[in-house]
């Protein structure tokens, strides 16, 4: 009865693990959770009150599929302000989180059998979304020595006759790697030579730690291009995960294709929620700065704590809010077969939740989040070091 498509889609290992952690916490287990992929900050009160006001004003009806015109314009202006890029509302789709934006955008770009390149490690939803639309994910490894940044050679080597596009993620989940401007230019040139689409998932665009400088597609290409797209989110920057607002920006052809698909799926993001997103953009720097200050501090605690881990390597990820230490020697020494087994044992015996590298297609690593209160971070690092020692 169930369509074959479903059996080809892997369940979200991350969401399953996080749910298992929540269940343990409900049972009163003293669990330290370094799993979260969401900032532990409350939503700014001005965003909440903008949503309330919108509901009271009656913004509870159906609205435009692509998003409120004023929100699309505000997003276009954000790209003008930050990068001098000339997007207009027509280049923007507002969707249910970055996942919703990516889903509809891939639907507009990928034909059955098209290959989409994914640098490893990847964000777990990419391969599954590509498969939903009949595409074929193709992987190439990013080298740890290169700080997990993808390489031009890796990309060149992976391009084949069926390749249609590539999904990049910078700053990256799970590694924190940031693609520098030079490498991004080189990547865009290769993609252009082969006629590939490029989607840059920039959910963590604000989580970039100085002196690192962020570069994205509009840093380099100032006019909308039919093959180039960014996907962004309100979830991380504004701690608005549960609001489910994100967007895709780029070439008008595929964006309007994605709008056409969204018209027959979720229709649009709830109208009153979009008013909250508009308020967030209006106060972006004011809302984000305290989050950034706190995360910069925690990043140092994370890196300091991991330096005490024997036999592991950790790259200083320059963005996002994760560390992705290499734990292969520990896996082997402790007699585990995989990062999954190590993570299961950490949960069982040390009451510490981490995400195994296998969830991102990369063995021998675990993902640790510092989107948690400092005392949890300190205690989690203590448990990890004690367990591995
Ligand atoms: N892309 C990346 C790289 C992520 O890490 C996440 C969330 O963890 C998402 C997309 C999904 O974000 P949203 O909540 O906007 O759907």
mmCIF file of C-alpha atoms and ligand atoms in Angstrom:
data_model
loop_
_atom_site.group_PDB
_atom_site.id
_atom_site.type_symbol
_atom_site.label_atom_id
_atom_site.label_comp_id
_atom_site.label_asym_id
_atom_site.label_seq_id
_atom_site.Cartn_x
_atom_site.Cartn_y
_atom_site.Cartn_z
ATOM 1 C CA UNK A 1 0.000 0.000 0.000
ATOM 2 C CA UNK A 2 2.746 2.435 0.938
ATOM 3 C CA UNK A 3 4.544 4.038 -2.023
ATOM 4 C CA UNK A 4 8.053 2.769 -2.778
ATOM 5 C CA UNK A 5 9.344 6.326 -2.433
ATOM 6 C CA UNK A 6 8.887 6.202 1.325
ATOM 7 C CA UNK A 7 11.109 3.159 1.799
ATOM 8 C CA UNK A 8 13.897 4.970 -0.056
ATOM 9 C CA UNK A 9 13.808 7.870 2.372
ATOM 10 C CA UNK A 10 15.863 7.426 5.525
ATOM 11 C CA UNK A 11 14.174 8.566 8.735
ATOM 12 C CA UNK A 12 15.790 11.623 10.352
ATOM 13 C CA UNK A 13 18.324 10.008 12.689
ATOM 14 C CA UNK A 14 18.941 13.377 14.337
ATOM 15 C CA UNK A 15 15.285 14.039 15.110
ATOM 16 C CA UNK A 16 14.927 10.449 16.394
ATOM 17 C CA UNK A 17 17.904 10.852 18.736
ATOM 18 C CA UNK A 18 16.720 14.232 19.988
ATOM 19 C CA UNK A 19 13.281 12.739 20.659
ATOM 20 C CA UNK A 20 14.916 9.841 22.584
ATOM 21 C CA UNK A 21 16.822 12.432 24.648
ATOM 22 C CA UNK A 22 13.622 14.346 25.400
ATOM 23 C CA UNK A 23 11.911 11.102 26.504
ATOM 24 C CA UNK A 24 14.788 10.324 28.911
ATOM 25 C CA UNK A 25 14.615 13.850 30.336
ATOM 26 C CA UNK A 26 10.875 13.413 30.926
ATOM 27 C CA UNK A 27 11.663 10.235 32.887
ATOM 28 C CA UNK A 28 13.874 12.339 35.153
ATOM 29 C CA UNK A 29 17.192 10.961 33.846
ATOM 30 C CA UNK A 30 20.131 13.317 34.473
ATOM 31 C CA UNK A 31 20.889 13.691 30.776
ATOM 32 C CA UNK A 32 23.254 16.237 29.281
ATOM 33 C CA UNK A 33 22.101 17.045 25.800
ATOM 34 C CA UNK A 34 24.737 18.329 23.367
ATOM 35 C CA UNK A 35 22.467 17.459 20.445
ATOM 36 C CA UNK A 36 20.432 20.614 19.865
ATOM 37 C CA UNK A 37 20.435 22.253 16.471
ATOM 38 C CA UNK A 38 18.605 25.283 17.818
ATOM 39 C CA UNK A 39 19.688 28.307 19.846
ATOM 40 C CA UNK A 40 18.542 28.178 23.484
ATOM 41 C CA UNK A 41 17.356 31.795 23.378
ATOM 42 C CA UNK A 42 13.750 32.865 23.779
ATOM 43 C CA UNK A 43 12.135 34.580 20.819
ATOM 44 C CA UNK A 44 12.531 38.347 21.099
ATOM 45 C CA UNK A 45 9.378 39.868 22.673
ATOM 46 C CA UNK A 46 8.936 42.317 19.796
ATOM 47 C CA UNK A 47 8.575 39.351 17.401
ATOM 48 C CA UNK A 48 5.966 37.734 19.644
ATOM 49 C CA UNK A 49 4.043 40.968 19.918
ATOM 50 C CA UNK A 50 4.180 41.549 16.133
ATOM 51 C CA UNK A 51 2.546 38.128 15.695
ATOM 52 C CA UNK A 52 -0.105 38.922 18.338
ATOM 53 C CA UNK A 53 -0.885 42.260 16.762
ATOM 54 C CA UNK A 54 -1.147 40.677 13.311
ATOM 55 C CA UNK A 55 -3.620 38.099 14.630
ATOM 56 C CA UNK A 56 -5.673 40.772 16.359
ATOM 57 C CA UNK A 57 -5.715 42.798 13.126
ATOM 58 C CA UNK A 58 -7.216 39.777 11.383
ATOM 59 C CA UNK A 59 -4.145 38.546 9.484
ATOM 60 C CA UNK A 60 -5.549 35.059 9.762
ATOM 61 C CA UNK A 61 -6.809 34.534 6.240
ATOM 62 C CA UNK A 62 -5.147 32.973 3.202
ATOM 63 C CA UNK A 63 -2.421 35.152 1.777
ATOM 64 C CA UNK A 64 -0.120 35.223 -1.257
ATOM 65 C CA UNK A 65 1.533 31.823 -1.903
ATOM 66 C CA UNK A 66 5.057 33.207 -2.325
ATOM 67 C CA UNK A 67 4.854 35.149 0.936
ATOM 68 C CA UNK A 68 3.704 38.613 1.993
ATOM 69 C CA UNK A 69 5.001 41.161 -0.540
ATOM 70 C CA UNK A 70 6.425 43.301 2.273
ATOM 71 C CA UNK A 71 8.375 40.326 3.676
ATOM 72 C CA UNK A 72 9.723 39.361 0.245
ATOM 73 C CA UNK A 73 10.750 42.965 -0.325
ATOM 74 C CA UNK A 74 12.421 43.148 3.095
ATOM 75 C CA UNK A 75 14.373 39.979 2.278
ATOM 76 C CA UNK A 76 15.428 41.386 -1.101
ATOM 77 C CA UNK A 77 16.568 44.582 0.656
ATOM 78 C CA UNK A 78 18.542 42.511 3.154
ATOM 79 C CA UNK A 79 20.590 41.170 0.239
ATOM 80 C CA UNK A 80 21.028 44.671 -1.110
ATOM 81 C CA UNK A 81 22.118 45.974 2.290
ATOM 82 C CA UNK A 82 24.476 43.131 3.102
ATOM 83 C CA UNK A 83 25.972 42.413 -0.339
ATOM 84 C CA UNK A 84 24.836 45.125 -2.757
ATOM 85 C CA UNK A 85 22.842 42.475 -4.671
ATOM 86 C CA UNK A 86 19.908 43.493 -6.866
ATOM 87 C CA UNK A 87 17.199 41.009 -5.888
ATOM 88 C CA UNK A 88 13.536 41.984 -5.953
ATOM 89 C CA UNK A 89 10.463 40.378 -4.393
ATOM 90 C CA UNK A 90 10.084 38.247 -7.546
ATOM 91 C CA UNK A 91 13.333 36.490 -6.670
ATOM 92 C CA UNK A 92 12.089 35.400 -3.239
ATOM 93 C CA UNK A 93 9.961 32.496 -2.013
ATOM 94 C CA UNK A 94 8.973 32.466 1.662
ATOM 95 C CA UNK A 95 8.455 28.899 2.835
ATOM 96 C CA UNK A 96 8.101 26.661 5.887
ATOM 97 C CA UNK A 97 11.678 26.935 7.129
ATOM 98 C CA UNK A 98 14.797 26.470 5.063
ATOM 99 C CA UNK A 99 13.706 22.861 4.669
ATOM 100 C CA UNK A 100 10.446 23.959 3.032
ATOM 101 C CA UNK A 101 12.295 26.388 0.758
ATOM 102 C CA UNK A 102 14.831 23.754 -0.269
ATOM 103 C CA UNK A 103 12.128 21.171 -0.839
ATOM 104 C CA UNK A 104 10.134 23.333 -3.238
ATOM 105 C CA UNK A 105 13.232 24.707 -4.943
ATOM 106 C CA UNK A 106 14.618 21.215 -5.584
ATOM 107 C CA UNK A 107 11.205 20.269 -6.926
ATOM 108 C CA UNK A 108 11.525 23.098 -9.423
ATOM 109 C CA UNK A 109 15.065 22.129 -10.486
ATOM 110 C CA UNK A 110 15.486 18.352 -10.323
ATOM 111 C CA UNK A 111 14.163 15.909 -12.918
ATOM 112 C CA UNK A 112 14.051 12.173 -12.184
ATOM 113 C CA UNK A 113 17.545 10.762 -12.698
ATOM 114 C CA UNK A 114 19.347 14.106 -12.298
ATOM 115 C CA UNK A 115 22.358 13.906 -10.036
ATOM 116 C CA UNK A 116 22.857 16.464 -7.300
ATOM 117 C CA UNK A 117 26.311 16.750 -5.768
ATOM 118 C CA UNK A 118 26.623 16.861 -1.998
ATOM 119 C CA UNK A 119 29.941 17.485 -0.276
ATOM 120 C CA UNK A 120 30.459 15.183 2.725
ATOM 121 C CA UNK A 121 29.615 15.656 5.568
ATOM 122 C CA UNK A 122 26.160 16.872 4.534
ATOM 123 C CA UNK A 123 23.107 18.167 6.375
ATOM 124 C CA UNK A 124 20.972 15.041 6.723
ATOM 125 C CA UNK A 125 17.923 16.296 4.807
ATOM 126 C CA UNK A 126 19.769 17.014 1.529
ATOM 127 C CA UNK A 127 20.038 13.460 0.168
ATOM 128 C CA UNK A 128 16.504 12.582 1.204
ATOM 129 C CA UNK A 129 14.988 15.706 -0.365
ATOM 130 C CA UNK A 130 16.878 15.043 -3.596
ATOM 131 C CA UNK A 131 15.519 11.476 -3.594
ATOM 132 C CA UNK A 132 11.932 12.599 -2.932
ATOM 133 C CA UNK A 133 12.027 14.389 -6.286
ATOM 134 C CA UNK A 134 13.530 11.388 -8.076
ATOM 135 C CA UNK A 135 17.057 12.841 -8.128
ATOM 136 C CA UNK A 136 20.205 10.923 -7.279
ATOM 137 C CA UNK A 137 22.519 12.246 -4.555
ATOM 138 C CA UNK A 138 26.228 11.972 -5.443
ATOM 139 C CA UNK A 139 28.796 12.569 -2.756
ATOM 140 C CA UNK A 140 32.372 13.739 -2.567
ATOM 141 C CA UNK A 141 34.432 13.941 0.559
ATOM 142 C CA UNK A 142 35.688 17.192 2.072
ATOM 143 C CA UNK A 143 39.074 16.749 3.626
ATOM 144 C CA UNK A 144 39.462 17.235 7.339
ATOM 145 C CA UNK A 145 42.923 18.693 6.742
ATOM 146 C CA UNK A 146 41.234 21.436 4.666
ATOM 147 C CA UNK A 147 38.960 22.231 7.605
ATOM 148 C CA UNK A 148 36.124 20.275 5.921
ATOM 149 C CA UNK A 149 35.788 22.948 3.230
ATOM 150 C CA UNK A 150 34.838 21.377 -0.056
ATOM 151 C CA UNK A 151 37.524 21.546 -2.729
ATOM 152 C CA UNK A 152 37.401 22.587 -6.372
ATOM 153 C CA UNK A 153 39.223 19.356 -7.324
ATOM 154 C CA UNK A 154 36.700 17.250 -5.369
ATOM 155 C CA UNK A 155 33.872 18.995 -7.204
ATOM 156 C CA UNK A 156 35.521 18.635 -10.634
ATOM 157 C CA UNK A 157 36.097 14.943 -10.017
ATOM 158 C CA UNK A 158 32.464 14.341 -9.046
ATOM 159 C CA UNK A 159 30.834 16.012 -12.054
ATOM 160 C CA UNK A 160 29.441 13.494 -14.540
ATOM 161 C CA UNK A 161 27.073 13.556 -17.533
ATOM 162 C CA UNK A 162 23.953 13.399 -15.335
ATOM 163 C CA UNK A 163 25.035 16.092 -12.861
ATOM 164 C CA UNK A 164 22.466 18.861 -12.599
ATOM 165 C CA UNK A 165 23.573 20.845 -9.576
ATOM 166 C CA UNK A 166 25.244 21.100 -6.211
ATOM 167 C CA UNK A 167 24.103 22.002 -2.709
ATOM 168 C CA UNK A 168 26.651 23.908 -0.624
ATOM 169 C CA UNK A 169 26.263 24.731 3.052
ATOM 170 C CA UNK A 170 28.287 27.512 4.613
ATOM 171 C CA UNK A 171 28.685 27.878 7.565
ATOM 172 C CA UNK A 172 28.200 24.149 7.637
ATOM 173 C CA UNK A 173 26.228 21.838 9.837
ATOM 174 C CA UNK A 174 27.881 19.691 11.288
ATOM 175 C CA UNK A 175 31.452 20.979 10.821
ATOM 176 C CA UNK A 176 31.178 24.764 11.180
ATOM 177 C CA UNK A 177 33.280 25.092 8.007
ATOM 178 C CA UNK A 178 32.956 28.387 6.132
ATOM 179 C CA UNK A 179 33.679 28.516 2.389
ATOM 180 C CA UNK A 180 36.042 31.430 1.703
ATOM 181 C CA UNK A 181 35.241 33.887 -1.091
ATOM 182 C CA UNK A 182 38.048 32.703 -3.390
ATOM 183 C CA UNK A 183 36.911 29.085 -3.210
ATOM 184 C CA UNK A 184 33.280 30.082 -3.715
ATOM 185 C CA UNK A 185 34.219 32.090 -6.855
ATOM 186 C CA UNK A 186 36.132 29.102 -8.180
ATOM 187 C CA UNK A 187 33.156 26.837 -7.394
ATOM 188 C CA UNK A 188 30.727 29.142 -9.215
ATOM 189 C CA UNK A 189 33.038 29.263 -12.230
ATOM 190 C CA UNK A 190 33.176 25.444 -12.403
ATOM 191 C CA UNK A 191 29.391 25.227 -11.999
ATOM 192 C CA UNK A 192 28.882 27.793 -14.742
ATOM 193 C CA UNK A 193 31.221 25.927 -17.118
ATOM 194 C CA UNK A 194 29.179 22.744 -16.630
ATOM 195 C CA UNK A 195 25.765 24.468 -16.566
ATOM 196 C CA UNK A 196 25.011 23.337 -12.987
ATOM 197 C CA UNK A 197 22.653 24.976 -10.528
ATOM 198 C CA UNK A 198 24.166 25.979 -7.193
ATOM 199 C CA UNK A 199 22.135 26.210 -3.999
ATOM 200 C CA UNK A 200 23.887 27.783 -1.030
ATOM 201 C CA UNK A 201 22.203 26.857 2.246
ATOM 202 C CA UNK A 202 23.080 29.783 4.470
ATOM 203 C CA UNK A 203 20.928 29.114 7.516
ATOM 204 C CA UNK A 204 23.912 30.039 9.699
ATOM 205 C CA UNK A 205 24.985 33.115 7.708
ATOM 206 C CA UNK A 206 25.197 35.274 10.847
ATOM 207 C CA UNK A 207 27.069 32.683 12.924
ATOM 208 C CA UNK A 208 30.535 33.493 11.600
ATOM 209 C CA UNK A 209 33.272 34.106 14.155
ATOM 210 C CA UNK A 210 35.844 36.862 13.505
ATOM 211 C CA UNK A 211 38.320 37.138 11.924
ATOM 212 C CA UNK A 212 36.541 34.802 9.472
ATOM 213 C CA UNK A 213 34.559 36.690 6.814
ATOM 214 C CA UNK A 214 31.417 35.244 5.320
ATOM 215 C CA UNK A 215 30.938 35.033 1.558
ATOM 216 C CA UNK A 216 27.851 33.869 -0.249
ATOM 217 C CA UNK A 217 26.570 33.823 -3.811
ATOM 218 C CA UNK A 218 25.398 37.487 -3.804
ATOM 219 C CA UNK A 219 28.851 38.509 -2.494
ATOM 220 C CA UNK A 220 30.118 37.472 -5.923
ATOM 221 C CA UNK A 221 27.162 37.615 -8.328
ATOM 222 C CA UNK A 222 25.179 40.806 -7.813
ATOM 223 C CA UNK A 223 22.312 40.153 -10.224
ATOM 224 C CA UNK A 224 19.849 37.279 -9.867
ATOM 225 C CA UNK A 225 20.954 34.360 -12.020
ATOM 226 C CA UNK A 226 18.731 31.544 -13.286
ATOM 227 C CA UNK A 227 21.069 28.893 -11.884
ATOM 228 C CA UNK A 228 22.089 30.425 -8.556
ATOM 229 C CA UNK A 229 20.135 30.306 -5.290
ATOM 230 C CA UNK A 230 20.513 30.928 -1.586
ATOM 231 C CA UNK A 231 18.326 29.288 1.028
ATOM 232 C CA UNK A 232 18.021 30.991 4.408
ATOM 233 C CA UNK A 233 16.138 30.654 7.647
ATOM 234 C CA UNK A 234 14.735 32.615 10.563
ATOM 235 C CA UNK A 235 15.184 29.532 12.786
ATOM 236 C CA UNK A 236 18.787 30.032 13.877
ATOM 237 C CA UNK A 237 19.435 33.794 13.673
ATOM 238 C CA UNK A 238 16.270 34.748 15.518
ATOM 239 C CA UNK A 239 15.696 31.552 17.489
ATOM 240 C CA UNK A 240 12.364 31.159 15.639
ATOM 241 C CA UNK A 241 12.604 27.411 14.958
ATOM 242 C CA UNK A 242 8.986 26.603 15.762
ATOM 243 C CA UNK A 243 7.658 29.478 13.655
ATOM 244 C CA UNK A 244 8.794 27.603 10.530
ATOM 245 C CA UNK A 245 9.885 30.496 8.347
ATOM 246 C CA UNK A 246 12.645 30.337 5.766
ATOM 247 C CA UNK A 247 13.154 31.425 2.193
ATOM 248 C CA UNK A 248 14.836 30.789 -1.112
ATOM 249 C CA UNK A 249 16.246 33.618 -3.227
ATOM 250 C CA UNK A 250 17.558 33.517 -6.764
ATOM 251 C CA UNK A 251 16.613 33.138 -10.429
ATOM 252 C CA UNK A 252 13.005 34.072 -11.061
ATOM 253 C CA UNK A 253 12.275 31.023 -13.268
ATOM 254 C CA UNK A 254 12.955 28.387 -10.629
ATOM 255 C CA UNK A 255 11.602 30.568 -7.818
ATOM 256 C CA UNK A 256 8.259 30.888 -9.608
ATOM 257 C CA UNK A 257 8.360 27.131 -10.257
ATOM 258 C CA UNK A 258 8.831 26.573 -6.534
ATOM 259 C CA UNK A 259 5.927 28.943 -5.830
ATOM 260 C CA UNK A 260 3.769 26.883 -8.180
ATOM 261 C CA UNK A 261 4.621 23.727 -6.221
ATOM 262 C CA UNK A 262 4.022 25.425 -2.881
ATOM 263 C CA UNK A 263 0.567 26.508 -4.075
ATOM 264 C CA UNK A 264 -0.383 22.828 -4.080
ATOM 265 C CA UNK A 265 1.450 21.782 -0.914
ATOM 266 C CA UNK A 266 1.413 24.039 2.168
ATOM 267 C CA UNK A 267 0.078 27.125 0.260
ATOM 268 C CA UNK A 268 2.067 29.555 2.403
ATOM 269 C CA UNK A 269 3.577 30.221 5.803
ATOM 270 C CA UNK A 270 0.823 31.433 8.206
ATOM 271 C CA UNK A 271 0.253 35.101 7.526
ATOM 272 C CA UNK A 272 0.577 36.288 11.131
ATOM 273 C CA UNK A 273 3.858 34.366 11.477
ATOM 274 C CA UNK A 274 5.230 36.253 8.481
ATOM 275 C CA UNK A 275 4.562 39.511 10.339
ATOM 276 C CA UNK A 276 6.809 38.190 13.126
ATOM 277 C CA UNK A 277 9.506 37.487 10.528
ATOM 278 C CA UNK A 278 9.154 41.021 9.175
ATOM 279 C CA UNK A 279 9.668 42.435 12.652
ATOM 280 C CA UNK A 280 12.743 40.208 13.111
ATOM 281 C CA UNK A 281 14.327 41.595 9.941
ATOM 282 C CA UNK A 282 13.629 45.147 11.029
ATOM 283 C CA UNK A 283 15.602 44.583 14.241
ATOM 284 C CA UNK A 284 18.056 42.006 12.985
ATOM 285 C CA UNK A 285 21.298 43.374 14.435
ATOM 286 C CA UNK A 286 19.771 44.336 17.770
ATOM 287 C CA UNK A 287 18.218 40.860 18.207
ATOM 288 C CA UNK A 288 21.181 38.864 16.955
ATOM 289 C CA UNK A 289 24.114 40.574 18.679
ATOM 290 C CA UNK A 290 23.512 39.138 22.188
ATOM 291 C CA UNK A 291 23.125 35.653 20.663
ATOM 292 C CA UNK A 292 26.401 36.086 18.784
ATOM 293 C CA UNK A 293 28.255 37.338 21.865
ATOM 294 C CA UNK A 294 27.131 34.351 23.903
ATOM 295 C CA UNK A 295 27.893 31.826 21.163
ATOM 296 C CA UNK A 296 31.392 33.274 20.616
ATOM 297 C CA UNK A 297 32.102 32.690 24.300
ATOM 298 C CA UNK A 298 30.710 29.163 24.270
ATOM 299 C CA UNK A 299 32.702 28.287 21.178
ATOM 300 C CA UNK A 300 35.889 28.986 23.104
ATOM 301 C CA UNK A 301 34.658 26.786 25.978
ATOM 302 C CA UNK A 302 33.911 23.990 23.509
ATOM 303 C CA UNK A 303 37.296 24.190 21.823
ATOM 304 C CA UNK A 304 39.099 24.409 25.158
ATOM 305 C CA UNK A 305 37.159 21.390 26.525
ATOM 306 C CA UNK A 306 37.859 19.307 23.433
ATOM 307 C CA UNK A 307 41.565 20.030 23.625
ATOM 308 C CA UNK A 308 41.546 17.712 26.671
ATOM 309 C CA UNK A 309 40.295 14.737 24.635
ATOM 310 C CA UNK A 310 43.021 12.196 24.045
ATOM 311 C CA UNK A 311 43.567 10.943 20.499
ATOM 312 C CA UNK A 312 40.986 13.162 18.856
ATOM 313 C CA UNK A 313 41.341 15.924 16.361
ATOM 314 C CA UNK A 314 39.075 18.939 16.238
ATOM 315 C CA UNK A 315 38.961 21.599 13.571
ATOM 316 C CA UNK A 316 38.240 25.126 14.706
ATOM 317 C CA UNK A 317 35.017 25.479 12.740
ATOM 318 C CA UNK A 318 34.652 29.159 11.909
ATOM 319 C CA UNK A 319 30.880 29.248 11.917
ATOM 320 C CA UNK A 320 27.546 27.747 13.037
ATOM 321 C CA UNK A 321 27.426 26.348 16.596
ATOM 322 C CA UNK A 322 28.833 22.840 16.353
ATOM 323 C CA UNK A 323 32.109 21.028 16.816
ATOM 324 C CA UNK A 324 32.762 17.856 14.854
ATOM 325 C CA UNK A 325 35.730 16.184 16.529
ATOM 326 C CA UNK A 326 37.364 13.105 15.031
ATOM 327 C CA UNK A 327 36.944 10.219 17.459
ATOM 328 C CA UNK A 328 38.126 7.252 15.406
ATOM 329 C CA UNK A 329 40.974 6.294 17.791
ATOM 330 C CA UNK A 330 38.511 6.340 20.698
ATOM 331 C CA UNK A 331 35.954 4.257 18.742
ATOM 332 C CA UNK A 332 38.616 1.659 17.989
ATOM 333 C CA UNK A 333 40.191 1.638 21.449
ATOM 334 C CA UNK A 334 36.816 1.253 23.177
ATOM 335 C CA UNK A 335 35.851 -1.569 20.794
ATOM 336 C CA UNK A 336 32.921 0.110 19.030
ATOM 337 C CA UNK A 337 32.127 -0.539 15.402
ATOM 338 C CA UNK A 338 30.928 2.966 14.519
ATOM 339 C CA UNK A 339 30.188 6.501 15.690
ATOM 340 C CA UNK A 340 26.586 5.308 16.090
ATOM 341 C CA UNK A 341 27.687 2.712 18.677
ATOM 342 C CA UNK A 342 29.852 5.255 20.474
ATOM 343 C CA UNK A 343 26.921 7.713 20.614
ATOM 344 C CA UNK A 344 24.565 4.962 21.848
ATOM 345 C CA UNK A 345 27.002 4.031 24.612
ATOM 346 C CA UNK A 346 27.540 7.663 25.592
ATOM 347 C CA UNK A 347 23.776 8.016 25.927
ATOM 348 C CA UNK A 348 23.393 4.782 27.841
ATOM 349 C CA UNK A 349 26.369 4.908 30.179
ATOM 350 C CA UNK A 350 27.446 8.557 30.425
ATOM 351 C CA UNK A 351 23.964 10.027 29.948
ATOM 352 C CA UNK A 352 25.372 12.313 27.273
ATOM 353 C CA UNK A 353 23.565 12.909 23.987
ATOM 354 C CA UNK A 354 25.731 13.599 20.936
ATOM 355 C CA UNK A 355 24.944 13.060 17.251
ATOM 356 C CA UNK A 356 27.020 10.391 15.466
ATOM 357 C CA UNK A 357 28.910 11.436 12.338
ATOM 358 C CA UNK A 358 27.070 8.734 10.390
ATOM 359 C CA UNK A 359 23.958 10.959 10.501
ATOM 360 C CA UNK A 360 25.923 13.316 8.222
ATOM 361 C CA UNK A 361 27.409 10.593 6.035
ATOM 362 C CA UNK A 362 30.816 10.751 7.754
ATOM 363 C CA UNK A 363 32.095 8.074 10.122
ATOM 364 C CA UNK A 364 34.678 8.548 12.857
ATOM 365 C CA UNK A 365 33.217 11.812 14.169
ATOM 366 C CA UNK A 366 30.552 13.039 16.536
ATOM 367 C CA UNK A 367 28.690 16.346 16.464
ATOM 368 C CA UNK A 368 28.559 18.393 19.633
ATOM 369 C CA UNK A 369 26.398 21.501 19.840
ATOM 370 C CA UNK A 370 27.172 24.582 21.892
ATOM 371 C CA UNK A 371 23.641 25.896 21.528
ATOM 372 C CA UNK A 372 23.155 24.877 25.153
ATOM 373 C CA UNK A 373 23.573 26.706 28.473
ATOM 374 C CA UNK A 374 27.184 26.994 29.626
ATOM 375 C CA UNK A 375 26.764 24.612 32.585
ATOM 376 C CA UNK A 376 25.425 21.895 30.269
ATOM 377 C CA UNK A 377 28.294 22.459 27.904
ATOM 378 C CA UNK A 378 30.880 22.206 30.692
ATOM 379 C CA UNK A 379 29.270 19.106 32.181
ATOM 380 C CA UNK A 380 28.837 17.472 28.755
ATOM 381 C CA UNK A 381 32.503 18.026 27.931
ATOM 382 C CA UNK A 382 33.472 16.631 31.337
ATOM 383 C CA UNK A 383 31.417 13.472 30.733
ATOM 384 C CA UNK A 384 32.791 13.049 27.235
ATOM 385 C CA UNK A 385 36.417 13.396 28.300
ATOM 386 C CA UNK A 386 35.902 11.035 31.286
ATOM 387 C CA UNK A 387 34.189 8.431 29.072
ATOM 388 C CA UNK A 388 36.786 8.501 26.320
ATOM 389 C CA UNK A 389 39.705 8.483 28.773
HETATM 390 N N1 LIG B 1 19.865 23.609 6.716
HETATM 391 C C1 LIG B 1 20.777 23.372 7.670
HETATM 392 C C2 LIG B 1 22.206 23.313 7.302
HETATM 393 C C3 LIG B 1 20.365 23.158 9.000
HETATM 394 O O1 LIG B 1 21.273 22.900 9.935
HETATM 395 C C4 LIG B 1 18.983 23.216 9.311
HETATM 396 C C5 LIG B 1 18.503 22.960 10.677
HETATM 397 O O2 LIG B 1 19.154 22.343 11.479
HETATM 398 C C6 LIG B 1 18.088 23.481 8.275
HETATM 399 C C7 LIG B 1 18.547 23.665 6.996
HETATM 400 C C8 LIG B 1 16.606 23.553 8.528
HETATM 401 O O3 LIG B 1 16.264 24.806 9.012
HETATM 402 P P1 LIG B 1 14.732 25.273 9.147
HETATM 403 O O4 LIG B 1 14.377 25.203 10.588
HETATM 404 O O5 LIG B 1 14.738 26.686 8.645
HETATM 405 O O6 LIG B 1 13.930 24.386 8.283
#
